[in-house]
């Protein structure tokens, strides 16, 4: 399966679904797109989109987040931007921001407000998950239920969940 194709199809789910039924970037002057130094993780296989499209204004490096995929240890790519981009080439993590997927105690996909977003996004600071646009939350869940069927994505999500939970413990 061509992972670039899969991600490009998933991206379309977020063309019309955003956290609020209005442009939330106007509320905070696009705080999430200020091009900070932290970057956004790419999900397994997603870097194929950027090799295919080669959009300007992005660079990909390897992060410190590693996960075990079978017997192989894999590094997670992280993408950096210049703070402005064509919304149609944004990575999945940007499209779902300020939400993120984790695996719950039953190893099922759960969508939460990303604890890392609370220092950036006014929505993440103030809204509960059920206050976001229902279609947006549903699209995020659907995307990751589908992605988690891939063993590489599922392996990543196990480690990513640990990472998010540790972040939550440290900063709560």
Tab-separated table of N, CA and C in Angstrom:
chain	number	residue	atom	x	y	z
A	1	UNK	N	0.847	-1.182	0.000
A	1	UNK	CA	0.000	0.000	0.000
A	1	UNK	C	0.886	1.236	0.000
A	2	UNK	N	0.533	2.194	-0.784
A	2	UNK	CA	1.275	3.437	-0.893
A	2	UNK	C	0.866	4.350	0.270
A	3	UNK	N	1.789	4.566	1.224
A	3	UNK	CA	1.426	5.346	2.406
A	3	UNK	C	1.146	6.809	2.068
A	4	UNK	N	1.811	7.361	1.047
A	4	UNK	CA	1.525	8.748	0.659
A	4	UNK	C	0.063	8.870	0.245
A	5	UNK	N	-0.423	7.919	-0.525
A	5	UNK	CA	-1.821	7.937	-0.971
A	5	UNK	C	-2.770	7.878	0.227
A	6	UNK	N	-2.475	7.008	1.185
A	6	UNK	CA	-3.324	6.863	2.374
A	6	UNK	C	-3.416	8.200	3.114
A	7	UNK	N	-2.273	8.813	3.364
A	7	UNK	CA	-2.282	10.087	4.092
A	7	UNK	C	-2.963	11.195	3.301
A	8	UNK	N	-2.738	11.237	2.011
A	8	UNK	CA	-3.403	12.267	1.202
A	8	UNK	C	-4.918	12.119	1.260
A	9	UNK	N	-5.401	10.889	1.313
A	9	UNK	CA	-6.839	10.665	1.452
A	9	UNK	C	-7.326	11.089	2.835
A	10	UNK	N	-6.535	10.769	3.866
A	10	UNK	CA	-6.913	11.174	5.228
A	10	UNK	C	-6.912	12.696	5.362
A	11	UNK	N	-5.966	13.350	4.730
A	11	UNK	CA	-5.909	14.814	4.787
A	11	UNK	C	-7.225	15.427	4.322
A	12	UNK	N	-7.829	14.824	3.304
A	12	UNK	CA	-9.083	15.359	2.754
A	12	UNK	C	-10.197	15.398	3.801
A	13	UNK	N	-10.126	14.492	4.768
A	13	UNK	CA	-11.143	14.467	5.822
A	13	UNK	C	-11.167	15.778	6.603
A	14	UNK	N	-10.037	16.474	6.602
A	14	UNK	CA	-9.938	17.688	7.399
A	14	UNK	C	-10.003	18.961	6.575
A	15	UNK	N	-10.337	18.825	5.306
A	15	UNK	CA	-10.522	20.013	4.470
A	15	UNK	C	-11.710	20.833	4.957
A	16	UNK	N	-12.738	20.161	5.445
A	16	UNK	CA	-13.940	20.878	5.890
A	16	UNK	C	-14.234	20.681	7.376
A	17	UNK	N	-13.391	19.943	8.080
A	17	UNK	CA	-13.602	19.724	9.521
A	17	UNK	C	-12.446	20.338	10.294
A	18	UNK	N	-12.782	21.279	11.160
A	18	UNK	CA	-11.803	21.955	12.000
A	18	UNK	C	-12.309	21.956	13.442
A	19	UNK	N	-11.470	22.332	14.403
A	19	UNK	CA	-11.886	22.246	15.808
A	19	UNK	C	-13.179	22.987	16.138
A	20	UNK	N	-13.402	24.111	15.478
A	20	UNK	CA	-14.620	24.893	15.666
A	20	UNK	C	-15.208	25.177	14.289
A	21	UNK	N	-16.502	25.471	14.219
A	21	UNK	CA	-17.087	25.770	12.904
A	21	UNK	C	-16.696	27.155	12.374
A	22	UNK	N	-15.723	27.794	12.990
A	22	UNK	CA	-15.176	29.078	12.531
A	22	UNK	C	-13.659	28.929	12.440
A	23	UNK	N	-12.998	29.900	11.867
A	23	UNK	CA	-11.536	29.876	11.780
A	23	UNK	C	-10.965	30.181	13.159
A	24	UNK	N	-10.584	29.141	13.889
A	24	UNK	CA	-10.101	29.349	15.254
A	24	UNK	C	-8.773	30.103	15.263
A	25	UNK	N	-8.029	30.087	14.166
A	25	UNK	CA	-6.777	30.828	14.079
A	25	UNK	C	-6.972	32.330	14.207
A	26	UNK	N	-8.167	32.799	13.896
A	26	UNK	CA	-8.450	34.227	14.039
A	26	UNK	C	-8.612	34.615	15.509
A	27	UNK	N	-8.948	33.636	16.355
A	27	UNK	CA	-9.118	33.908	17.782
A	27	UNK	C	-7.786	34.133	18.486
A	28	UNK	N	-6.744	33.499	17.974
A	28	UNK	CA	-5.438	33.546	18.655
A	28	UNK	C	-4.319	34.034	17.742
A	29	UNK	N	-4.687	34.567	16.595
A	29	UNK	CA	-3.717	35.029	15.604
A	29	UNK	C	-2.803	33.885	15.151
A	30	UNK	N	-3.384	32.707	14.980
A	30	UNK	CA	-2.635	31.562	14.466
A	30	UNK	C	-1.484	31.126	15.346
A	31	UNK	N	-1.705	31.089	16.653
A	31	UNK	CA	-0.635	30.745	17.601
A	31	UNK	C	0.025	29.401	17.274
A	32	UNK	N	-0.743	28.454	16.770
A	32	UNK	CA	-0.182	27.135	16.484
A	32	UNK	C	0.708	27.132	15.247
A	33	UNK	N	0.647	28.176	14.461
A	33	UNK	CA	1.439	28.241	13.215
A	33	UNK	C	2.553	29.280	13.283
A	34	UNK	N	3.030	29.544	14.448
A	34	UNK	CA	4.075	30.559	14.591
A	34	UNK	C	5.461	30.015	14.246
A	35	UNK	N	5.525	28.731	13.837
A	35	UNK	CA	6.807	28.177	13.409
A	35	UNK	C	7.790	28.001	14.540
A	36	UNK	N	7.292	27.582	15.697
A	36	UNK	CA	8.199	27.413	16.831
A	36	UNK	C	9.184	26.280	16.585
A	37	UNK	N	10.132	26.163	17.453
A	37	UNK	CA	11.235	25.219	17.258
A	37	UNK	C	10.868	23.770	17.569
A	38	UNK	N	9.661	23.513	18.075
A	38	UNK	CA	9.351	22.150	18.507
A	38	UNK	C	8.931	21.213	17.366
A	39	UNK	N	8.357	21.723	16.315
A	39	UNK	CA	7.943	20.868	15.202
A	39	UNK	C	6.780	19.965	15.555
A	40	UNK	N	6.387	19.147	14.591
A	40	UNK	CA	5.269	18.211	14.758
A	40	UNK	C	5.722	16.833	14.301
A	41	UNK	N	5.342	15.810	15.066
A	41	UNK	CA	5.681	14.448	14.675
A	41	UNK	C	4.949	14.078	13.387
A	42	UNK	N	5.620	13.319	12.544
A	42	UNK	CA	4.964	12.686	11.404
A	42	UNK	C	4.630	11.264	11.822
A	43	UNK	N	3.463	10.802	11.457
A	43	UNK	CA	3.057	9.447	11.783
A	43	UNK	C	3.742	8.479	10.824
A	44	UNK	N	3.878	7.210	11.201
A	44	UNK	CA	4.590	6.254	10.345
A	44	UNK	C	4.073	6.245	8.906
A	45	UNK	N	4.992	6.419	7.975
A	45	UNK	CA	4.672	6.438	6.555
A	45	UNK	C	4.312	7.805	6.014
A	46	UNK	N	4.049	8.769	6.883
A	46	UNK	CA	3.597	10.083	6.431
A	46	UNK	C	4.695	10.863	5.719
A	47	UNK	N	5.944	10.608	6.034
A	47	UNK	CA	7.028	11.350	5.372
A	47	UNK	C	7.034	11.095	3.862
A	48	UNK	N	6.401	9.999	3.408
A	48	UNK	CA	6.295	9.717	1.974
A	48	UNK	C	5.552	10.836	1.241
A	49	UNK	N	4.605	11.485	1.928
A	49	UNK	CA	3.872	12.601	1.327
A	49	UNK	C	4.844	13.728	0.975
A	50	UNK	N	5.760	13.993	1.879
A	50	UNK	CA	6.681	15.114	1.688
A	50	UNK	C	7.787	14.787	0.699
A	51	UNK	N	8.127	13.517	0.582
A	51	UNK	CA	9.061	13.113	-0.486
A	51	UNK	C	8.384	13.241	-1.844
A	52	UNK	N	7.089	12.968	-1.894
A	52	UNK	CA	6.337	13.042	-3.137
A	52	UNK	C	6.063	14.497	-3.561
A	53	UNK	N	5.565	15.301	-2.648
A	53	UNK	CA	5.150	16.663	-2.970
A	53	UNK	C	6.293	17.684	-2.945
A	54	UNK	N	7.284	17.428	-2.104
A	54	UNK	CA	8.410	18.353	-1.915
A	54	UNK	C	7.954	19.796	-1.743
A	55	UNK	N	7.039	20.048	-0.799
A	55	UNK	CA	6.551	21.420	-0.614
A	55	UNK	C	7.632	22.324	-0.022
A	56	UNK	N	7.564	23.597	-0.376
A	56	UNK	CA	8.516	24.567	0.165
A	56	UNK	C	8.151	24.918	1.599
A	57	UNK	N	9.159	25.301	2.371
A	57	UNK	CA	8.929	25.793	3.718
A	57	UNK	C	8.890	24.738	4.793
A	58	UNK	N	9.205	23.495	4.459
A	58	UNK	CA	9.223	22.417	5.445
A	58	UNK	C	10.598	21.757	5.466
A	59	UNK	N	10.991	21.273	6.630
A	59	UNK	CA	12.164	20.408	6.710
A	59	UNK	C	11.846	19.278	7.678
A	60	UNK	N	12.380	18.120	7.387
A	60	UNK	CA	12.139	16.935	8.216
A	60	UNK	C	13.455	16.486	8.823
A	61	UNK	N	13.410	16.208	10.115
A	61	UNK	CA	14.556	15.663	10.846
A	61	UNK	C	14.063	14.459	11.628
A	62	UNK	N	14.977	13.754	12.234
A	62	UNK	CA	14.583	12.632	13.084
A	62	UNK	C	14.513	13.128	14.531
A	63	UNK	N	13.454	12.764	15.227
A	63	UNK	CA	13.276	13.172	16.622
A	63	UNK	C	13.949	12.159	17.544
A	64	UNK	N	13.869	12.425	18.824
A	64	UNK	CA	14.403	11.500	19.823
A	64	UNK	C	13.403	10.403	20.174
A	65	UNK	N	12.166	10.526	19.702
A	65	UNK	CA	11.141	9.524	20.017
A	65	UNK	C	11.360	8.289	19.153
A	66	UNK	N	11.690	7.198	19.797
A	66	UNK	CA	11.873	5.928	19.089
A	66	UNK	C	10.834	4.935	19.593
A	67	UNK	N	10.520	3.983	18.754
A	67	UNK	CA	9.566	2.950	19.138
A	67	UNK	C	9.993	1.625	18.537
A	68	UNK	N	9.570	0.574	19.179
A	68	UNK	CA	9.903	-0.773	18.738
A	68	UNK	C	8.833	-1.242	17.779
A	69	UNK	N	9.254	-1.592	16.587
A	69	UNK	CA	8.348	-2.072	15.539
A	69	UNK	C	8.810	-3.488	15.201
A	70	UNK	N	8.203	-4.463	15.864
A	70	UNK	CA	8.704	-5.832	15.750
A	70	UNK	C	10.062	-5.890	16.425
A	71	UNK	N	11.050	-6.329	15.697
A	71	UNK	CA	12.413	-6.376	16.230
A	71	UNK	C	13.195	-5.105	15.945
A	72	UNK	N	12.631	-4.249	15.115
A	72	UNK	CA	13.348	-3.058	14.669
A	72	UNK	C	13.011	-1.837	15.523
A	73	UNK	N	14.045	-1.083	15.877
A	73	UNK	CA	13.869	0.182	16.575
A	73	UNK	C	13.758	1.279	15.516
A	74	UNK	N	12.699	2.081	15.587
A	74	UNK	CA	12.482	3.124	14.583
A	74	UNK	C	12.482	4.495	15.249
A	75	UNK	N	13.029	5.462	14.535
A	75	UNK	CA	12.977	6.852	14.971
A	75	UNK	C	11.778	7.521	14.326
A	76	UNK	N	11.207	8.467	15.041
A	76	UNK	CA	10.046	9.187	14.536
A	76	UNK	C	10.484	10.473	13.850
A	77	UNK	N	10.087	10.663	12.590
A	77	UNK	CA	10.401	11.931	11.923
A	77	UNK	C	9.585	13.074	12.523
A	78	UNK	N	10.182	14.236	12.500
A	78	UNK	CA	9.508	15.439	12.975
A	78	UNK	C	9.644	16.488	11.881
A	79	UNK	N	8.558	17.204	11.636
A	79	UNK	CA	8.549	18.194	10.562
A	79	UNK	C	8.516	19.603	11.153
A	80	UNK	N	9.296	20.468	10.558
A	80	UNK	CA	9.369	21.866	10.974
A	80	UNK	C	8.891	22.724	9.815
A	81	UNK	N	8.256	23.835	10.151
A	81	UNK	CA	7.794	24.751	9.112
A	81	UNK	C	8.315	26.152	9.405
A	82	UNK	N	8.022	27.048	8.512
A	82	UNK	CA	8.440	28.445	8.671
A	82	UNK	C	7.321	29.316	9.237
A	83	UNK	N	6.222	28.687	9.647
A	83	UNK	CA	5.115	29.429	10.244
A	83	UNK	C	3.995	29.780	9.292
A	84	UNK	N	4.220	29.601	8.022
A	84	UNK	CA	3.179	29.832	7.005
A	84	UNK	C	3.282	28.692	6.006
A	85	UNK	N	2.148	28.136	5.645
A	85	UNK	CA	2.174	27.062	4.647
A	85	UNK	C	0.829	26.980	3.945
A	86	UNK	N	0.816	26.257	2.874
A	86	UNK	CA	-0.421	25.934	2.176
A	86	UNK	C	-1.155	24.931	3.066
A	87	UNK	N	-2.342	25.270	3.509
A	87	UNK	CA	-3.076	24.402	4.439
A	87	UNK	C	-3.261	22.979	3.884
A	88	UNK	N	-3.201	22.819	2.557
A	88	UNK	CA	-3.413	21.502	1.956
A	88	UNK	C	-2.170	20.617	1.964
A	89	UNK	N	-1.049	21.129	2.436
A	89	UNK	CA	0.140	20.280	2.578
A	89	UNK	C	0.564	20.154	4.040
A	90	UNK	N	-0.270	20.586	4.944
A	90	UNK	CA	0.035	20.441	6.373
A	90	UNK	C	0.014	18.969	6.765
A	91	UNK	N	0.889	18.585	7.677
A	91	UNK	CA	0.878	17.196	8.152
A	91	UNK	C	-0.367	16.903	8.998
A	92	UNK	N	-0.621	15.640	9.195
A	92	UNK	CA	-1.796	15.210	9.937
A	92	UNK	C	-1.818	15.792	11.355
A	93	UNK	N	-0.671	15.859	12.015
A	93	UNK	CA	-0.626	16.401	13.380
A	93	UNK	C	-1.124	17.843	13.420
A	94	UNK	N	-0.829	18.619	12.391
A	94	UNK	CA	-1.330	20.004	12.324
A	94	UNK	C	-2.832	20.017	12.058
A	95	UNK	N	-3.286	19.111	11.234
A	95	UNK	CA	-4.703	19.082	10.867
A	95	UNK	C	-5.601	18.704	12.042
A	96	UNK	N	-5.074	17.912	12.966
A	96	UNK	CA	-5.884	17.462	14.102
A	96	UNK	C	-5.648	18.296	15.364
A	97	UNK	N	-4.692	19.201	15.318
A	97	UNK	CA	-4.348	20.038	16.456
A	97	UNK	C	-5.565	20.853	16.892
A	98	UNK	N	-5.866	20.954	18.174
A	98	UNK	CA	-5.097	20.585	19.354
A	98	UNK	C	-5.453	19.219	19.945
A	99	UNK	N	-5.976	18.340	19.127
A	99	UNK	CA	-6.296	16.988	19.599
A	99	UNK	C	-5.178	16.040	19.225
A	100	UNK	N	-5.184	14.889	19.863
A	100	UNK	CA	-4.195	13.864	19.540
A	100	UNK	C	-4.768	12.495	19.891
A	101	UNK	N	-4.304	11.453	19.198
A	101	UNK	CA	-4.766	10.099	19.530
A	101	UNK	C	-3.858	9.470	20.580
A	102	UNK	N	-4.445	8.653	21.418
A	102	UNK	CA	-3.675	7.785	22.315
A	102	UNK	C	-4.383	6.437	22.342
A	103	UNK	N	-3.718	5.451	22.911
A	103	UNK	CA	-4.354	4.161	23.157
A	103	UNK	C	-4.809	4.158	24.609
A	104	UNK	N	-6.064	3.819	24.839
A	104	UNK	CA	-6.567	3.779	26.213
A	104	UNK	C	-6.157	2.471	26.892
A	105	UNK	N	-6.663	2.233	28.080
A	105	UNK	CA	-6.289	1.040	28.853
A	105	UNK	C	-6.696	-0.263	28.167
A	106	UNK	N	-7.622	-0.198	27.227
A	106	UNK	CA	-8.055	-1.390	26.479
A	106	UNK	C	-7.369	-1.449	25.114
A	107	UNK	N	-6.338	-0.604	24.931
A	107	UNK	CA	-5.578	-0.523	23.670
A	107	UNK	C	-6.455	-0.127	22.483
A	108	UNK	N	-7.439	0.708	22.747
A	108	UNK	CA	-8.293	1.248	21.695
A	108	UNK	C	-7.980	2.733	21.527
A	109	UNK	N	-8.228	3.242	20.329
A	109	UNK	CA	-7.973	4.644	20.045
A	109	UNK	C	-8.896	5.528	20.877
A	110	UNK	N	-8.297	6.511	21.511
A	110	UNK	CA	-9.035	7.527	22.242
A	110	UNK	C	-8.485	8.879	21.780
A	111	UNK	N	-9.350	9.836	21.607
A	111	UNK	CA	-8.941	11.166	21.182
A	111	UNK	C	-9.024	12.089	22.391
A	112	UNK	N	-7.915	12.790	22.639
A	112	UNK	CA	-7.842	13.693	23.786
A	112	UNK	C	-7.319	15.059	23.320
A	113	UNK	N	-7.474	16.050	24.179
A	113	UNK	CA	-6.799	17.318	23.944
A	113	UNK	C	-5.321	17.089	24.238
A	114	UNK	N	-4.486	17.432	23.293
A	114	UNK	CA	-3.048	17.222	23.437
A	114	UNK	C	-2.526	18.094	24.581
A	115	UNK	N	-1.949	17.486	25.611
A	115	UNK	CA	-1.465	18.293	26.738
A	115	UNK	C	-0.368	19.279	26.327
A	116	UNK	N	0.356	18.986	25.258
A	116	UNK	CA	1.392	19.900	24.778
A	116	UNK	C	0.784	21.159	24.178
A	117	UNK	N	-0.480	21.072	23.742
A	117	UNK	CA	-1.156	22.209	23.114
A	117	UNK	C	-1.585	23.265	24.126
A	118	UNK	N	-1.662	22.886	25.380
A	118	UNK	CA	-2.194	23.805	26.394
A	118	UNK	C	-1.336	25.045	26.591
A	119	UNK	N	-0.075	24.984	26.228
A	119	UNK	CA	0.771	26.171	26.361
A	119	UNK	C	0.685	27.077	25.135
A	120	UNK	N	-0.004	26.616	24.073
A	120	UNK	CA	-0.058	27.342	22.809
A	120	UNK	C	-1.475	27.768	22.443
A	121	UNK	N	-2.405	26.862	22.591
A	121	UNK	CA	-3.744	27.006	22.025
A	121	UNK	C	-4.793	27.383	23.072
A	122	UNK	N	-5.485	28.493	22.873
A	122	UNK	CA	-6.550	28.871	23.809
A	122	UNK	C	-7.662	27.821	23.900
A	123	UNK	N	-7.925	27.117	22.800
A	123	UNK	CA	-8.954	26.072	22.844
A	123	UNK	C	-8.535	24.944	23.780
A	124	UNK	N	-7.266	24.548	23.679
A	124	UNK	CA	-6.759	23.455	24.513
A	124	UNK	C	-6.784	23.823	25.992
A	125	UNK	N	-6.616	25.100	26.270
A	125	UNK	CA	-6.624	25.569	27.662
A	125	UNK	C	-8.026	25.588	28.253
A	126	UNK	N	-9.039	25.782	27.400
A	126	UNK	CA	-10.378	26.062	27.933
A	126	UNK	C	-11.458	25.042	27.590
A	127	UNK	N	-11.317	24.331	26.475
A	127	UNK	CA	-12.397	23.435	26.053
A	127	UNK	C	-12.166	21.996	26.487
A	128	UNK	N	-13.244	21.339	26.812
A	128	UNK	CA	-13.247	19.898	27.045
A	128	UNK	C	-13.472	19.233	25.689
A	129	UNK	N	-13.081	17.990	25.546
A	129	UNK	CA	-13.156	17.284	24.256
A	129	UNK	C	-14.564	17.345	23.651
A	130	UNK	N	-15.596	17.307	24.483
A	130	UNK	CA	-16.957	17.325	23.940
A	130	UNK	C	-17.427	18.723	23.522
A	131	UNK	N	-16.574	19.733	23.672
A	131	UNK	CA	-16.926	21.088	23.247
A	131	UNK	C	-16.357	21.448	21.874
A	132	UNK	N	-15.522	20.566	21.322
A	132	UNK	CA	-15.024	20.770	19.960
A	132	UNK	C	-16.124	20.371	18.981
A	133	UNK	N	-15.997	20.807	17.746
A	133	UNK	CA	-16.954	20.435	16.714
A	133	UNK	C	-17.036	18.909	16.620
A	134	UNK	N	-18.238	18.365	16.716
A	134	UNK	CA	-18.433	16.908	16.711
A	134	UNK	C	-17.865	16.235	15.467
A	135	UNK	N	-18.076	16.865	14.313
A	135	UNK	CA	-17.588	16.277	13.060
A	135	UNK	C	-16.059	16.226	13.034
A	136	UNK	N	-15.426	17.223	13.632
A	136	UNK	CA	-13.964	17.251	13.708
A	136	UNK	C	-13.457	16.107	14.579
A	137	UNK	N	-13.995	15.986	15.774
A	137	UNK	CA	-13.563	14.926	16.698
A	137	UNK	C	-13.814	13.558	16.076
A	138	UNK	N	-14.959	13.406	15.445
A	138	UNK	CA	-15.302	12.147	14.789
A	138	UNK	C	-14.313	11.823	13.665
A	139	UNK	N	-13.927	12.840	12.893
A	139	UNK	CA	-12.961	12.629	11.806
A	139	UNK	C	-11.590	12.231	12.349
A	140	UNK	N	-11.178	12.852	13.440
A	140	UNK	CA	-9.890	12.499	14.052
A	140	UNK	C	-9.928	11.040	14.509
A	141	UNK	N	-10.999	10.670	15.167
A	141	UNK	CA	-11.118	9.280	15.656
A	141	UNK	C	-11.134	8.305	14.480
A	142	UNK	N	-11.934	8.596	13.473
A	142	UNK	CA	-12.020	7.716	12.303
A	142	UNK	C	-10.659	7.553	11.633
A	143	UNK	N	-9.934	8.651	11.471
A	143	UNK	CA	-8.614	8.590	10.834
A	143	UNK	C	-7.679	7.662	11.594
A	144	UNK	N	-7.677	7.762	12.907
A	144	UNK	CA	-6.718	6.955	13.675
A	144	UNK	C	-7.187	5.532	13.932
A	145	UNK	N	-8.479	5.299	13.926
A	145	UNK	CA	-8.956	3.907	13.965
A	145	UNK	C	-8.484	3.210	12.692
A	146	UNK	N	-8.588	3.902	11.564
A	146	UNK	CA	-8.119	3.336	10.296
A	146	UNK	C	-6.597	3.164	10.295
A	147	UNK	N	-5.874	4.206	10.684
A	147	UNK	CA	-4.410	4.131	10.685
A	147	UNK	C	-3.881	3.059	11.631
A	148	UNK	N	-4.521	2.897	12.772
A	148	UNK	CA	-4.038	1.940	13.782
A	148	UNK	C	-4.167	0.489	13.330
A	149	UNK	N	-4.878	0.249	12.254
A	149	UNK	CA	-4.950	-1.112	11.702
A	149	UNK	C	-3.604	-1.515	11.091
A	150	UNK	N	-2.780	-0.513	10.791
A	150	UNK	CA	-1.436	-0.768	10.278
A	150	UNK	C	-0.518	-1.062	11.468
A	151	UNK	N	0.214	-2.150	11.416
A	151	UNK	CA	1.029	-2.570	12.564
A	151	UNK	C	2.118	-1.556	12.910
A	152	UNK	N	2.632	-0.841	11.926
A	152	UNK	CA	3.664	0.166	12.189
A	152	UNK	C	3.069	1.362	12.945
A	153	UNK	N	1.897	1.788	12.524
A	153	UNK	CA	1.223	2.908	13.191
A	153	UNK	C	0.839	2.490	14.606
A	154	UNK	N	0.321	1.280	14.762
A	154	UNK	CA	-0.077	0.800	16.080
A	154	UNK	C	1.132	0.742	17.019
A	155	UNK	N	2.260	0.245	16.525
A	155	UNK	CA	3.488	0.192	17.336
A	155	UNK	C	3.915	1.601	17.748
A	156	UNK	N	3.839	2.541	16.807
A	156	UNK	CA	4.156	3.931	17.127
A	156	UNK	C	3.206	4.461	18.194
A	157	UNK	N	1.904	4.219	18.038
A	157	UNK	CA	0.920	4.758	18.975
A	157	UNK	C	1.122	4.236	20.392
A	158	UNK	N	1.608	3.023	20.522
A	158	UNK	CA	1.897	2.496	21.865
A	158	UNK	C	2.960	3.354	22.549
A	159	UNK	N	4.043	3.628	21.861
A	159	UNK	CA	5.123	4.444	22.421
A	159	UNK	C	4.687	5.902	22.561
A	160	UNK	N	3.978	6.418	21.581
A	160	UNK	CA	3.491	7.789	21.600
A	160	UNK	C	2.566	8.011	22.792
A	161	UNK	N	1.728	7.041	23.097
A	161	UNK	CA	0.834	7.128	24.259
A	161	UNK	C	1.656	7.260	25.541
A	162	UNK	N	2.712	6.472	25.659
A	162	UNK	CA	3.604	6.588	26.821
A	162	UNK	C	4.197	7.993	26.883
A	163	UNK	N	4.627	8.505	25.737
A	163	UNK	CA	5.208	9.843	25.653
A	163	UNK	C	4.206	10.907	26.111
A	164	UNK	N	2.986	10.839	25.606
A	164	UNK	CA	1.941	11.806	25.973
A	164	UNK	C	1.594	11.684	27.453
A	165	UNK	N	1.464	10.460	27.957
A	165	UNK	CA	1.147	10.261	29.363
A	165	UNK	C	2.261	10.794	30.263
A	166	UNK	N	3.497	10.591	29.861
A	166	UNK	CA	4.624	11.106	30.640
A	166	UNK	C	4.632	12.635	30.620
A	167	UNK	N	4.367	13.214	29.469
A	167	UNK	CA	4.273	14.674	29.355
A	167	UNK	C	3.189	15.190	30.281
A	168	UNK	N	2.048	14.517	30.278
A	168	UNK	CA	0.915	14.905	31.123
A	168	UNK	C	1.292	14.843	32.600
A	169	UNK	N	1.982	13.790	33.004
A	169	UNK	CA	2.390	13.643	34.419
A	169	UNK	C	3.376	14.735	34.805
A	170	UNK	N	4.301	15.025	33.924
A	170	UNK	CA	5.353	15.986	34.214
A	170	UNK	C	4.833	17.412	34.283
A	171	UNK	N	3.881	17.754	33.391
A	171	UNK	CA	3.408	19.130	33.320
A	171	UNK	C	2.051	19.361	33.979
A	172	UNK	N	1.477	18.350	34.594
A	172	UNK	CA	0.175	18.546	35.258
A	172	UNK	C	0.346	19.020	36.682
